[in-house]
């Protein structure tokens, strides 16, 4: 059984919730801070599940989720960064037009669940992100 974890990314705090592939709520939304302690809290909530059955999907939100993605990849979780346009479309299709961090976690998890092909972030992707952030660091030629 696959477990889809939707994470609503924000600057100071994130919210996460998990659903099964049948849409059953596995973890109610919970808040965690955007730092090592918060990341540890999130992982502790997921420890009771088989790591190979968990797919974590934060939407791409500039740089606010980068450290979390790095942490989860280093912990060998399957992480798929979602296009925020897809989660926005899913939210518009939602019957309830509420917009809260807790509701968004379910919308993000459902968006993740409905993807046909998932592209997981790996260490290579993290290295490429580093090069994008610091493009001159490695390739600067001395005159």
Phi, psi and omega in degrees: 000128177277146176237126182253123181252116176264132180238125173267113186272138174214173184294302184273325185222152173243159172238145179221152174208160181227143175230157176277172180294344175271359179092003179286138179287121180263317177230124174295155179303137176221152182261142172215151185283158181272061178204179185302319179298317178294319179297321178296321177299316180298313180298322179297328178289337182264350187299334183283353180255157176292121184303326181287345180265355184264131173238123184253131184228087169278146172284156178289121182224071181053231185258357186297332181259359185302313182296322178296314179300315178300315181299313182293321178295318178296333177272006176066037171271155175276114184240129178233110180282125185269150172287123182298339177295323179293319179291326177295318178297319179296319179297321179294330178281347181293137180296313177279129184268024180286148178229094174227162180300319182293316178295320180300328179299320178291319179299317179295316179298318179293322176298316178299316182296328186271001180287136179285317181228124181257136176247113183274144178281134178235183181297326177299317179297321179295320177297320179294322176299319178298318180293323178293319181289328182230064187295335183272347186297320187260327192259011181287127178263139177274141182293000000 
